[in-house]
Short mmCIF file of C-alpha atoms in Angstrom, two decimals:
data_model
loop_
_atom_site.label_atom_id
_atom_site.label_comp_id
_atom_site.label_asym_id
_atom_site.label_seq_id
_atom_site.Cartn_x
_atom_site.Cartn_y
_atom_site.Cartn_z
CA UNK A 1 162.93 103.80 12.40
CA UNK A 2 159.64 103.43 13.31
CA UNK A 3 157.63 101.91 9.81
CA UNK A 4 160.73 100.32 8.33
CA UNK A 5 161.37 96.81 7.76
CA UNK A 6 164.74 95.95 7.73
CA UNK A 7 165.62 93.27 5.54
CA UNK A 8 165.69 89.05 7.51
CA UNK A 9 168.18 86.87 6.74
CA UNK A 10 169.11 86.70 3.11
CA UNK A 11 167.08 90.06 2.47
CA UNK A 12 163.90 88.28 1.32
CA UNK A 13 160.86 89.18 3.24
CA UNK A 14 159.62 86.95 6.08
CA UNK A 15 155.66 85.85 5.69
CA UNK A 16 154.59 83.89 8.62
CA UNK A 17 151.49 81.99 8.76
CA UNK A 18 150.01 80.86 12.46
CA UNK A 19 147.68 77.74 11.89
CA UNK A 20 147.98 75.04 9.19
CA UNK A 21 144.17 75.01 8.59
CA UNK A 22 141.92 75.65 5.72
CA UNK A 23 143.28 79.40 5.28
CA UNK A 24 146.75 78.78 6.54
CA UNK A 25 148.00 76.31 3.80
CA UNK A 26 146.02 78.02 0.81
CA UNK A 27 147.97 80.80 1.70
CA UNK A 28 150.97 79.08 1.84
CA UNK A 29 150.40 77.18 -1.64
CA UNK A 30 150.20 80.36 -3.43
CA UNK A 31 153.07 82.13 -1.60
CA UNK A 32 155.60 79.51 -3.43
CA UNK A 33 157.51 82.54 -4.79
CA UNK A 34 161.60 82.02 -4.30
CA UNK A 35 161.62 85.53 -3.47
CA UNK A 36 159.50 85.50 -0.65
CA UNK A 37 160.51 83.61 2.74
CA UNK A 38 157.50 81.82 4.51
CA UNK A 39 156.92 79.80 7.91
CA UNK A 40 154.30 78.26 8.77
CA UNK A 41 153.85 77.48 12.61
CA UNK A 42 151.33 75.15 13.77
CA UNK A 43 150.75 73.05 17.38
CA UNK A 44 150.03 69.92 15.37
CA UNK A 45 152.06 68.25 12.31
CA UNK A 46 149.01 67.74 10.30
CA UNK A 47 146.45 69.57 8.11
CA UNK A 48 142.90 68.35 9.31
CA UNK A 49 139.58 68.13 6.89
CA UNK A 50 137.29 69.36 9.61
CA UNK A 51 134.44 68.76 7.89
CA UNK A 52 134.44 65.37 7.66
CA UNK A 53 135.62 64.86 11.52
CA UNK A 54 131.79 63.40 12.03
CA UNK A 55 132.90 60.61 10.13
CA UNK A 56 135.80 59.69 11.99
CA UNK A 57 133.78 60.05 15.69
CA UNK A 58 130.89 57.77 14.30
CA UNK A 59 133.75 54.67 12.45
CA UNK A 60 133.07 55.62 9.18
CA UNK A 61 136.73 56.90 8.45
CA UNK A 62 139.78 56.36 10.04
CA UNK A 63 141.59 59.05 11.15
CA UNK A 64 144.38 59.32 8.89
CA UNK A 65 141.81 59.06 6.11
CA UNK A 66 140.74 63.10 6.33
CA UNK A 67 144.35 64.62 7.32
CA UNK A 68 147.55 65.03 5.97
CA UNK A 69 151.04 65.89 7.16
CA UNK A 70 151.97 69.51 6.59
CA UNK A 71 155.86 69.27 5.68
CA UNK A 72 154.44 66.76 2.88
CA UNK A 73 151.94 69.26 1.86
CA UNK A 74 154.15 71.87 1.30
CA UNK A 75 157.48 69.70 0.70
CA UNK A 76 157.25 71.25 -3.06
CA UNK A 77 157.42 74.81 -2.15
CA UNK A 78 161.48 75.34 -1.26
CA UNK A 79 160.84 78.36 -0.07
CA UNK A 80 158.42 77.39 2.76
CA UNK A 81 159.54 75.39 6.40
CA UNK A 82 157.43 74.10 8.92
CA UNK A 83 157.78 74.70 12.86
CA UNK A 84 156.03 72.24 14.99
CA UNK A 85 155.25 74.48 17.72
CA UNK A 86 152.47 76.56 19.09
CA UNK A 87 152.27 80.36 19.36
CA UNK A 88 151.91 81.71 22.55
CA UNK A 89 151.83 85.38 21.66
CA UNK A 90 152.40 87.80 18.88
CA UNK A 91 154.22 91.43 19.62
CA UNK A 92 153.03 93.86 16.74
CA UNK A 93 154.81 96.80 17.61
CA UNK A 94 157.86 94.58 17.19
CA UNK A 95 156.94 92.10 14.92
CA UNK A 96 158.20 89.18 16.64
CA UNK A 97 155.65 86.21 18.11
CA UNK A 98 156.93 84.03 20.67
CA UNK A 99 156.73 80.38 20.60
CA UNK A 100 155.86 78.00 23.87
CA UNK A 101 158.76 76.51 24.11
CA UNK A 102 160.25 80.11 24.86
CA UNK A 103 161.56 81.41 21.46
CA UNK A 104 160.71 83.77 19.11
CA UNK A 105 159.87 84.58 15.05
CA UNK A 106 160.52 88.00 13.76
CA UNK A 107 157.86 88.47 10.65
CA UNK A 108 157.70 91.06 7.82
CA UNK A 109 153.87 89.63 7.56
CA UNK A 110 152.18 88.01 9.93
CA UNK A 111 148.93 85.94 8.68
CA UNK A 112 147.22 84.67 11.66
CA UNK A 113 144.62 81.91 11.14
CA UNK A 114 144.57 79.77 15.08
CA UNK A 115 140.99 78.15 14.63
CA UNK A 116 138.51 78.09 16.95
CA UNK A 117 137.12 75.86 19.49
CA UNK A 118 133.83 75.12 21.00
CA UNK A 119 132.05 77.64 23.51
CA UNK A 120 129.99 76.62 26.14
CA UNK A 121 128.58 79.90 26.66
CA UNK A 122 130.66 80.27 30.01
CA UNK A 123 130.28 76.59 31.42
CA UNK A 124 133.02 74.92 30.42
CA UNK A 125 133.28 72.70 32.82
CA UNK A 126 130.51 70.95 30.43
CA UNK A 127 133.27 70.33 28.06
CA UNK A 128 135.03 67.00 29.84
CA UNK A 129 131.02 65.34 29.71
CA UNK A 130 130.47 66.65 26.14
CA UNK A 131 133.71 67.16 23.68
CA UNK A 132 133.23 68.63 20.51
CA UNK A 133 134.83 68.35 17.52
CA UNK A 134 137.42 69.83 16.49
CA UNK A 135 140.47 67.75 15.78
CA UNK A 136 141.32 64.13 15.61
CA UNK A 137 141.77 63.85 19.24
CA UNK A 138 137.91 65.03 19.64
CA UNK A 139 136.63 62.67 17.75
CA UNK A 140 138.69 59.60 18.22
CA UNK A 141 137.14 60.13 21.96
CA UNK A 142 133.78 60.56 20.78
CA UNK A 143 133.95 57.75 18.77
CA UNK A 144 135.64 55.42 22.29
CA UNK A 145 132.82 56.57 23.98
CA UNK A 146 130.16 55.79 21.63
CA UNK A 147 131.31 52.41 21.23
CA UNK A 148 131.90 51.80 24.93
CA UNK A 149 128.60 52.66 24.87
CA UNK A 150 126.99 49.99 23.42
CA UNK A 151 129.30 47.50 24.77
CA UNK A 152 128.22 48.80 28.56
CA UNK A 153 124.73 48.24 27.64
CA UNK A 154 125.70 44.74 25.99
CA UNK A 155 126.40 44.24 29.90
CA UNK A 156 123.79 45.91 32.00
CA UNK A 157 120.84 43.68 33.26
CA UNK A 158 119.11 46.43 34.46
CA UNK A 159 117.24 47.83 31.98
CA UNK A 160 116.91 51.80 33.22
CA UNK A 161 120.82 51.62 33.04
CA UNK A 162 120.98 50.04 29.87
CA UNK A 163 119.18 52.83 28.33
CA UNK A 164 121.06 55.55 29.48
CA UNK A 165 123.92 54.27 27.63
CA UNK A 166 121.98 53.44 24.56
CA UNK A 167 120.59 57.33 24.68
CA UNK A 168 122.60 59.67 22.77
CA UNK A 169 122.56 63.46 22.79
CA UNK A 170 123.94 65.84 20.37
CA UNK A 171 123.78 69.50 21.20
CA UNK A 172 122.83 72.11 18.73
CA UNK A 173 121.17 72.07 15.05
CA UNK A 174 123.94 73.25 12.80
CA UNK A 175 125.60 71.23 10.31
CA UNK A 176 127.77 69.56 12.43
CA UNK A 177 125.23 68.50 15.16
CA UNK A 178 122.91 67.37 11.99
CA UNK A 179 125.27 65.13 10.62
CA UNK A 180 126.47 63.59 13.65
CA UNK A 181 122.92 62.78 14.81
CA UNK A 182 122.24 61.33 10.97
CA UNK A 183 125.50 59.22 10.93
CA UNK A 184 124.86 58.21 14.86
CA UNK A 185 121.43 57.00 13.51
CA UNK A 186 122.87 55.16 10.90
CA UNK A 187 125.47 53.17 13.30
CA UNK A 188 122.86 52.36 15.35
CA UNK A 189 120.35 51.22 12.43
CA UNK A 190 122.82 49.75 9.92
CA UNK A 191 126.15 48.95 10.87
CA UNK A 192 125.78 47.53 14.52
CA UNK A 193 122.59 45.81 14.14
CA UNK A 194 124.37 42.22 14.31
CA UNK A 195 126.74 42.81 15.99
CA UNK A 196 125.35 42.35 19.78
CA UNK A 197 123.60 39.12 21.31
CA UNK A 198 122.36 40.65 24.38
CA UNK A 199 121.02 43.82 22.99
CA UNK A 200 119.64 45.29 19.86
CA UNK A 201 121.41 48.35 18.76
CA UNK A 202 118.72 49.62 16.60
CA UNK A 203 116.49 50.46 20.23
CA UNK A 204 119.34 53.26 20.71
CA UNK A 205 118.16 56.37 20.95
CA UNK A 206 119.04 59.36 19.43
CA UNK A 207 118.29 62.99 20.26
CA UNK A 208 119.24 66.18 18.80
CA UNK A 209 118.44 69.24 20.82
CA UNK A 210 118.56 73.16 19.10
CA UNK A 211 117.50 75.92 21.22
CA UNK A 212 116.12 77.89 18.27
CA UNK A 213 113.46 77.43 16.36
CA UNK A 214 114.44 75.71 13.39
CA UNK A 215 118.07 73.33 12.06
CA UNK A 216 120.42 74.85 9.75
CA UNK A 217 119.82 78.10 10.20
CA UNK A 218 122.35 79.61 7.83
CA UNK A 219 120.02 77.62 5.25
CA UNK A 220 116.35 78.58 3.76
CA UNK A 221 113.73 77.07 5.96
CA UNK A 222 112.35 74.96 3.17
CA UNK A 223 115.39 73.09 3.88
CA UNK A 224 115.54 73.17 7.58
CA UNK A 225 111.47 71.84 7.39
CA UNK A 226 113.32 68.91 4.73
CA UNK A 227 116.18 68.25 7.35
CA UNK A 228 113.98 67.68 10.40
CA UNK A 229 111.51 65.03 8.62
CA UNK A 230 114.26 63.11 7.24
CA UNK A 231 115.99 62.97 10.34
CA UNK A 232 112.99 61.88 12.13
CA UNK A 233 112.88 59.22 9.77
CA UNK A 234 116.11 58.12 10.48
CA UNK A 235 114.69 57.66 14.14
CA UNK A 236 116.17 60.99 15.25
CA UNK A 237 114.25 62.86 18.13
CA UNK A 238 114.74 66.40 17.16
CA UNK A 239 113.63 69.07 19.87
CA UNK A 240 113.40 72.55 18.79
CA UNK A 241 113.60 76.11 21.21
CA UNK A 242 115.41 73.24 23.54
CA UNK A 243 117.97 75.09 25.92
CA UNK A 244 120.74 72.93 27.50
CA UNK A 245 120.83 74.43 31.41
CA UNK A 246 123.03 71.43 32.96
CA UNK A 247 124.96 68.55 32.05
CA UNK A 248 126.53 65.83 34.68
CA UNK A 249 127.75 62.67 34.75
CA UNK A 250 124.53 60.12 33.58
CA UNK A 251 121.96 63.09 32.60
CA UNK A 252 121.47 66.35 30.53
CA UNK A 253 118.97 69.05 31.63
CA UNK A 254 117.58 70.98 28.86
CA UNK A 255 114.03 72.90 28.64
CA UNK A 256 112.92 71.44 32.23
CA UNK A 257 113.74 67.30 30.87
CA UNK A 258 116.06 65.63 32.56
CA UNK A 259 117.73 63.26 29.89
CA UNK A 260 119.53 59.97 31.32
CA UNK A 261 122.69 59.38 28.78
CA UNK A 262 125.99 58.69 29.35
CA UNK A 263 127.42 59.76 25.75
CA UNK A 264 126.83 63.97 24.98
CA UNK A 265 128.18 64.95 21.88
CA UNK A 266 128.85 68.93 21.96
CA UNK A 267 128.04 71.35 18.38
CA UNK A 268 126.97 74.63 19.46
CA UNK A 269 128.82 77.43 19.21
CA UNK A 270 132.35 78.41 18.87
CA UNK A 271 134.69 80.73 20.36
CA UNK A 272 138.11 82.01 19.15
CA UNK A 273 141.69 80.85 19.63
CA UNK A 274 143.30 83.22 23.17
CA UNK A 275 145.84 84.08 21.13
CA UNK A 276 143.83 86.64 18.99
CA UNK A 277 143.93 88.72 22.19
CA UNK A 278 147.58 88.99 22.32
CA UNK A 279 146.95 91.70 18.86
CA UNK A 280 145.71 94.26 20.84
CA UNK A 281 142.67 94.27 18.41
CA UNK A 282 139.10 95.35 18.82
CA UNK A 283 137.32 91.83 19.36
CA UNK A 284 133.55 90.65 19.21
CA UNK A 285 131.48 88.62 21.65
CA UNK A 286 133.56 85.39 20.49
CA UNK A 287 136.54 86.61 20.58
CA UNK A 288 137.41 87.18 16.66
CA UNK A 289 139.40 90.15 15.33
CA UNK A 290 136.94 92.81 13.96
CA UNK A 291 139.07 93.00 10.68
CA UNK A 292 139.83 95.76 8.09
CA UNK A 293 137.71 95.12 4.84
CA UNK A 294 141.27 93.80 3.40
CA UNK A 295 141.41 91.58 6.81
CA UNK A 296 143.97 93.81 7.83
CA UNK A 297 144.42 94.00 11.84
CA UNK A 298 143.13 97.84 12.68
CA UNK A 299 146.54 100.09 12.51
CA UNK A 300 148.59 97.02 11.26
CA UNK A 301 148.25 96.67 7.31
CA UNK A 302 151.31 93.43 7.86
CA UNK A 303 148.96 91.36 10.13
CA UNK A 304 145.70 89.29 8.13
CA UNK A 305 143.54 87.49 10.62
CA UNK A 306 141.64 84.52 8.53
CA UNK A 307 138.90 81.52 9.16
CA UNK A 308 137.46 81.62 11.95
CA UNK A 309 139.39 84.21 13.51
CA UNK A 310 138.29 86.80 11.43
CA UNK A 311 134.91 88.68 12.37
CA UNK A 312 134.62 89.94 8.55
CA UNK A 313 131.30 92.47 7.09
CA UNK A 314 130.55 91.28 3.76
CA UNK A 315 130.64 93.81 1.26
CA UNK A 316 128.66 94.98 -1.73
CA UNK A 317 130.99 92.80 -3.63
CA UNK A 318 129.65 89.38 -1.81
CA UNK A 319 127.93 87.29 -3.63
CA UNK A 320 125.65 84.88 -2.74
CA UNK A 321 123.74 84.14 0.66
CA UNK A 322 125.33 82.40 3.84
CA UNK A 323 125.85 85.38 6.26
CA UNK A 324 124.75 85.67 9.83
CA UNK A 325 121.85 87.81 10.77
CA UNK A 326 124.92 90.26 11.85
CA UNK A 327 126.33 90.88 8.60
CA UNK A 328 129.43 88.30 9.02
CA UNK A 329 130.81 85.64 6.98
CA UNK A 330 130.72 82.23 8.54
CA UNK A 331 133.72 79.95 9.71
CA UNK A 332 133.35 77.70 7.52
CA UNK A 333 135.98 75.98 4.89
CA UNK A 334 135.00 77.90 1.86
CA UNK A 335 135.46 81.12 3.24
CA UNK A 336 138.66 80.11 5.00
CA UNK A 337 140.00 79.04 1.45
CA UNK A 338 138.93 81.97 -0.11
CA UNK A 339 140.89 84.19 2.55
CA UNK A 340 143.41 81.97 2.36
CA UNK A 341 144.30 82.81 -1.08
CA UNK A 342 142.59 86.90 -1.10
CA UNK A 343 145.96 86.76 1.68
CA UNK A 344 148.28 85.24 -0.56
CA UNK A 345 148.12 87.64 -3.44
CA UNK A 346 147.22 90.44 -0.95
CA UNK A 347 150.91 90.06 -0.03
CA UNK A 348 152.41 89.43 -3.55
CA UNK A 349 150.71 92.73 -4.57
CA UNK A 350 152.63 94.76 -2.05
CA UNK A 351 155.99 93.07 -2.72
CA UNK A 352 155.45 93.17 -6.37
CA UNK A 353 157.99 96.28 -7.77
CA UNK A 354 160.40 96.39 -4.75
CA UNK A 355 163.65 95.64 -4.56
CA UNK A 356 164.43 92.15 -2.57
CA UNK A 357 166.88 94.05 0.16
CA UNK A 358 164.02 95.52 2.10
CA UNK A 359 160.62 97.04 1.79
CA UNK A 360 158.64 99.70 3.94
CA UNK A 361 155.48 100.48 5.06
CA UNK A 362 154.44 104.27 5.08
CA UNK A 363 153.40 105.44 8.35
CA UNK A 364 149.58 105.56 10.19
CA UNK A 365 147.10 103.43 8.48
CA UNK A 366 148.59 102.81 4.60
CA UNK A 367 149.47 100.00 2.98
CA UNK A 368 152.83 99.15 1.54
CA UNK A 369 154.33 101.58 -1.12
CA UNK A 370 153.84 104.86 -1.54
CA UNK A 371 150.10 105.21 -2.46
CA UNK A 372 149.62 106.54 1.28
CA UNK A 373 146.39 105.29 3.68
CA UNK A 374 142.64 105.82 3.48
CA UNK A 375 141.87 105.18 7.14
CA UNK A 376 138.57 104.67 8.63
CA UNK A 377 136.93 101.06 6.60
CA UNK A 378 138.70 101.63 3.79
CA UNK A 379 141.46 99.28 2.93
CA UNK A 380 145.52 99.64 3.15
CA UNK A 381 147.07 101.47 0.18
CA UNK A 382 145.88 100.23 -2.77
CA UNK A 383 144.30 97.06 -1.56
CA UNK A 384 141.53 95.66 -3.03
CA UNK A 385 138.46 94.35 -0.34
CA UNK A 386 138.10 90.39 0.29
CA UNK A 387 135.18 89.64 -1.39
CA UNK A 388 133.80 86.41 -1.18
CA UNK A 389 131.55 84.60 -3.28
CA UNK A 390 129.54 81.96 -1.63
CA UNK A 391 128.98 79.12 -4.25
CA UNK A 392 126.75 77.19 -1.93
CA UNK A 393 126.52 75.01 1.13
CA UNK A 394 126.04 71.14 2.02
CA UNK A 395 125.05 69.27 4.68
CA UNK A 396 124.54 65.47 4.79
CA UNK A 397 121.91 63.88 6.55
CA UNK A 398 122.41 60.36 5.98
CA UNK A 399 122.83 57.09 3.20
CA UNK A 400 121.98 59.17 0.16
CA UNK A 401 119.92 62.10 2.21
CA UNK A 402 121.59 65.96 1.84
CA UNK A 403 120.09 69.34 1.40
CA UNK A 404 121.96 71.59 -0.59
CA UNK A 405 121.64 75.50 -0.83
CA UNK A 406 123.11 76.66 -4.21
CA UNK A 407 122.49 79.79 -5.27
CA UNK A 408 118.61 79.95 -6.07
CA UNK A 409 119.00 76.18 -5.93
CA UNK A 410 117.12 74.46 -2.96
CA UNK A 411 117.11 70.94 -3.14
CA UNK A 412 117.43 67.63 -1.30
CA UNK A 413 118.21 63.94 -1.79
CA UNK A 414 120.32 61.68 -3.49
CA UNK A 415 121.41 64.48 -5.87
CA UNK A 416 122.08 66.48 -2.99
CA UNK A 417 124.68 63.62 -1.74
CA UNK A 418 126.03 63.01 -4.77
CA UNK A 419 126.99 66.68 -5.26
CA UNK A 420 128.40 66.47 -0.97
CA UNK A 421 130.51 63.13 -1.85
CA UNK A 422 131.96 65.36 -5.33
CA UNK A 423 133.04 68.26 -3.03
CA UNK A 424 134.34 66.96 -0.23
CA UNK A 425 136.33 64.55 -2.13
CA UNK A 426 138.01 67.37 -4.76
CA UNK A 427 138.96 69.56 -0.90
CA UNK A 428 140.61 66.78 0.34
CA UNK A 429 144.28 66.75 0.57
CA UNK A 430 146.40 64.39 -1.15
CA UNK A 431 145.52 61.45 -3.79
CA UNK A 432 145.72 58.80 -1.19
CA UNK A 433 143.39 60.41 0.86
CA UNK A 434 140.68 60.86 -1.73
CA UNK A 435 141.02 57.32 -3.09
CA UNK A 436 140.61 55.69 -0.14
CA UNK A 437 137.63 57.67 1.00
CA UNK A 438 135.49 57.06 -2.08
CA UNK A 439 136.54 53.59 -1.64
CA UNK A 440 135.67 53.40 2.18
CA UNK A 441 132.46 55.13 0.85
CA UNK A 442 131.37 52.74 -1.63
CA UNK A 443 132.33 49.66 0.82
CA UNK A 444 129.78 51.66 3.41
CA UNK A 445 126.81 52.12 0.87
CA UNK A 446 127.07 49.32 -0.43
CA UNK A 447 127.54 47.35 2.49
CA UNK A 448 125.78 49.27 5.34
CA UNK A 449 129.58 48.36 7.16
CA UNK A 450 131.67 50.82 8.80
CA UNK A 451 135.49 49.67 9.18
CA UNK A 452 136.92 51.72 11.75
CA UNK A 453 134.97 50.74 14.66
CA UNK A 454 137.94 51.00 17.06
CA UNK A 455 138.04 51.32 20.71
CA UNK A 456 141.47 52.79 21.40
CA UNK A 457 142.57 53.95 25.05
CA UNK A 458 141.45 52.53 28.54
CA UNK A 459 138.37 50.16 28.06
CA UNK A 460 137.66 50.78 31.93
CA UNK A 461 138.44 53.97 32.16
CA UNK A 462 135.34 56.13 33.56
CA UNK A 463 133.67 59.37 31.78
CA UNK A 464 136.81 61.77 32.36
CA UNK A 465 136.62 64.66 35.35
CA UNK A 466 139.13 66.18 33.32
CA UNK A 467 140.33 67.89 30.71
CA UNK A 468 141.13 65.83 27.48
CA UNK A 469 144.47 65.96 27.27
CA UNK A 470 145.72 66.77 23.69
CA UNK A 471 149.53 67.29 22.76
#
């Protein structure tokens, strides 16, 4: 009957989570109940640290540094398995999602958290010239092409042609685009400076273009002012209100300038995973589920849509700053986390009281048990709203340079850096991983060295005409 879950398997219900990101495995860590039956489904065997993907695309980490396999993960939680597969569609009204290589998963809950990728605001032709970043295959080609880079222009007599692939062009001013112009800056300045004998690397230039009016603009302009002179310093060109209109092989045209560069780095804008449209849910302009205040999918109190997925209104409960002019919380790993786990006991709170052989939902827009719906905003049954409480944000600029944004707290510098190096290295997955960053961090500072300056694929190969393949 329509409403009723029937009981899967060994009469346990079925939680599956789509994605293995931020929100997808802090959900699954705090679903290790042996009464509760989870999957998690992801296209890729590993769970990435996106924020610290800069740092693979410019040498300073190797790839494996800043991800982790999933099955090891979650190897302690008996009740959890891991598909290696990708989702090619979810069915609410039967609760099944079907998988690419043609089968299917029935779910009792669904928690949907696909990611993102970059938008290029309906050229995406632009994306084979410019790749983003957005998994290890991104910037393991960003990082090829950087480095081919300078050994092109190690080459090239002529010296119009040799600048072009010493120029380097990063689009848009958030944190991403900020601290891959600061660490491409560094490369250039520090770690490549003896390396050459035809060339010297620290005459690379490199440009940062925003069409708004300011960097960081999630942050207080106190800080975005800080940013831009410190990047200048670095040697950064940083154009402001610059528009990108056209981007080909040897050249970028933004704001009427026609740039010669044969390395574009892309880090404006995102736009959801395709997937989200299979939910028959009311989207916004980038494609993210306009979510319930308990990030419930409109009319389906089983489905949460995290992370960037998720178009989300804070609340009155929300503390701290960090929304958008709109009203919505950022994709960003914090608020993924958060969701992550909001999900998590979300679900245990509706389980909690019923009998393992089944469960139901009541029908129109309620919750599980017997509390009945509010409808309109309100949230299923007796669901509490996600409420999320912004404890600050970070962005590195360089050796020792940061700004941080912590509550009333507006600060830069070394302090700044120190606090960035303490939280990305407590978010990082696994022991291994964090030692060996701090280490490879100490050896950099220390050193002004970078130790994964790697060329892998074709050498020859041209800028690709197509799309990067990725399994």
């Amino acid at each position: 009957m329509p409403g009723v879950l029937e009981p899967r398997e060994d009469g346990r219900p079925h939680v599956v989570i789509i994605g293995g990101g931020f929100a997808g495995l802090y959900a699954a860590r705090n679903l290790g109940d042996p009464r509760i039956r989870v999957t998690v489904v992801d296209r890729r065997n590993h769970h990435l640290f996106q924020p610290m993907l800069y740092q693979v695309a410019t040498a300073a980490l190797s790839a494996g540094d800043i991800a982790s396999p999933i099955r090891s993960v979650l190897s302690r939680h008996r009740n959890t398995e891991v598909i290696l597969a990708e989702v090619v569609a979810v069915h609410p009204d039967r609760r099944t999602l079907d998988l690419g290589d043609g089968s299917s998963i029935e779910y009792d809950y669904l928690i949907c958290a696909p990611g993102a990728r970059h938008s290029y605001f309906g050229k995406d032709q632009w994306e084979y010239l410019a790749p983003g970043l957005k998994n290890l295959e991104d910037a393991l080609e960003v990082r090829r092409r950087v480095l081919l880079a300078f050994e092109r222009a190690e080459r090239e007599r002529d010296p119009v042609r040799r600048q072009g692939y010493l120029t380097f062009v990063v689009v848009g001013g958030g944190p991403t685009g900020v601290e891959m112009a600061g660490a491409l800056a560094e490369l250039r300045r520090y770690a490549l400076r003896k390396d050459f004998r035809h060339i010297d690397s620290r005459e690379a230039v490199v440009m940062l273009l925003e069409g708004g009016t300011r960097l960081l603009t999630s942050y207080p302009p106190s800080l975005s002012d800080r940013t831009k002179d410190v990047l200048r310093r670095l040697g950064v060109e940083v154009r402001l209100e610059t528009l990108v209109t056209d981007i080909q092989p040897g050249y970028v045209v933004a704001a009427g300038w026609t740039i010669p560069t044969h390395t574009v780095i892309w880090a404006a804008g995102n736009v959801a995973s395709p997937l989200l449209k299979t939910l028959g849910a009311p989207l916004d302009r980038q494609g993210r589920v306009l979510v319930e205040p308990d990030c419930s999918v409109p009319g389906h109190p089983e489905i949460l849509v995290l992370g960037d997925a998720a178009a989300y209104h804070a609340r009155d409960g929300h503390r701290g700053g960090g929304v958008s002019p709109e009203g919505l919380l950022p994709g960003t790993a914090p608020v993924a986390i958060q969701m992550g786990e909001y999900a998590a006991r979300t679900i245990k709170n509706d389980l909690r009281g019923r009998p393992r052989t089944g469960f139901q939902f009541k029908e129109g827009r309620s919750g599980p048990s017997g509390d009945g719906g509010s409808g309109g905003s309100e949230p299923a049954g007796n669901r509490h709203p996600f409420q999320y409480w912004n404890k600050g944000q970070l962005a590195v600029i360089g050796r020792g340079r940061a700004v941080a944004d912590i509550g009333r707290l507006h600060f830069s510098g070394f302090v700044a850096w120190l606090i960035w190096i303490f939280v990305h290295i407590f978010f990082l997955i696994g022991f291994r991983n964090r030692v060996i960053v701090l280490f490879e961090w100490a050896y950099s500072y220390f050193t002004f060295k970078r130790g994964a300056r790697l060329i892998q694929g074709e050498v020859h190969a041209p800028v690709p005409t197509e799309p990067i393949q990725t399994p």
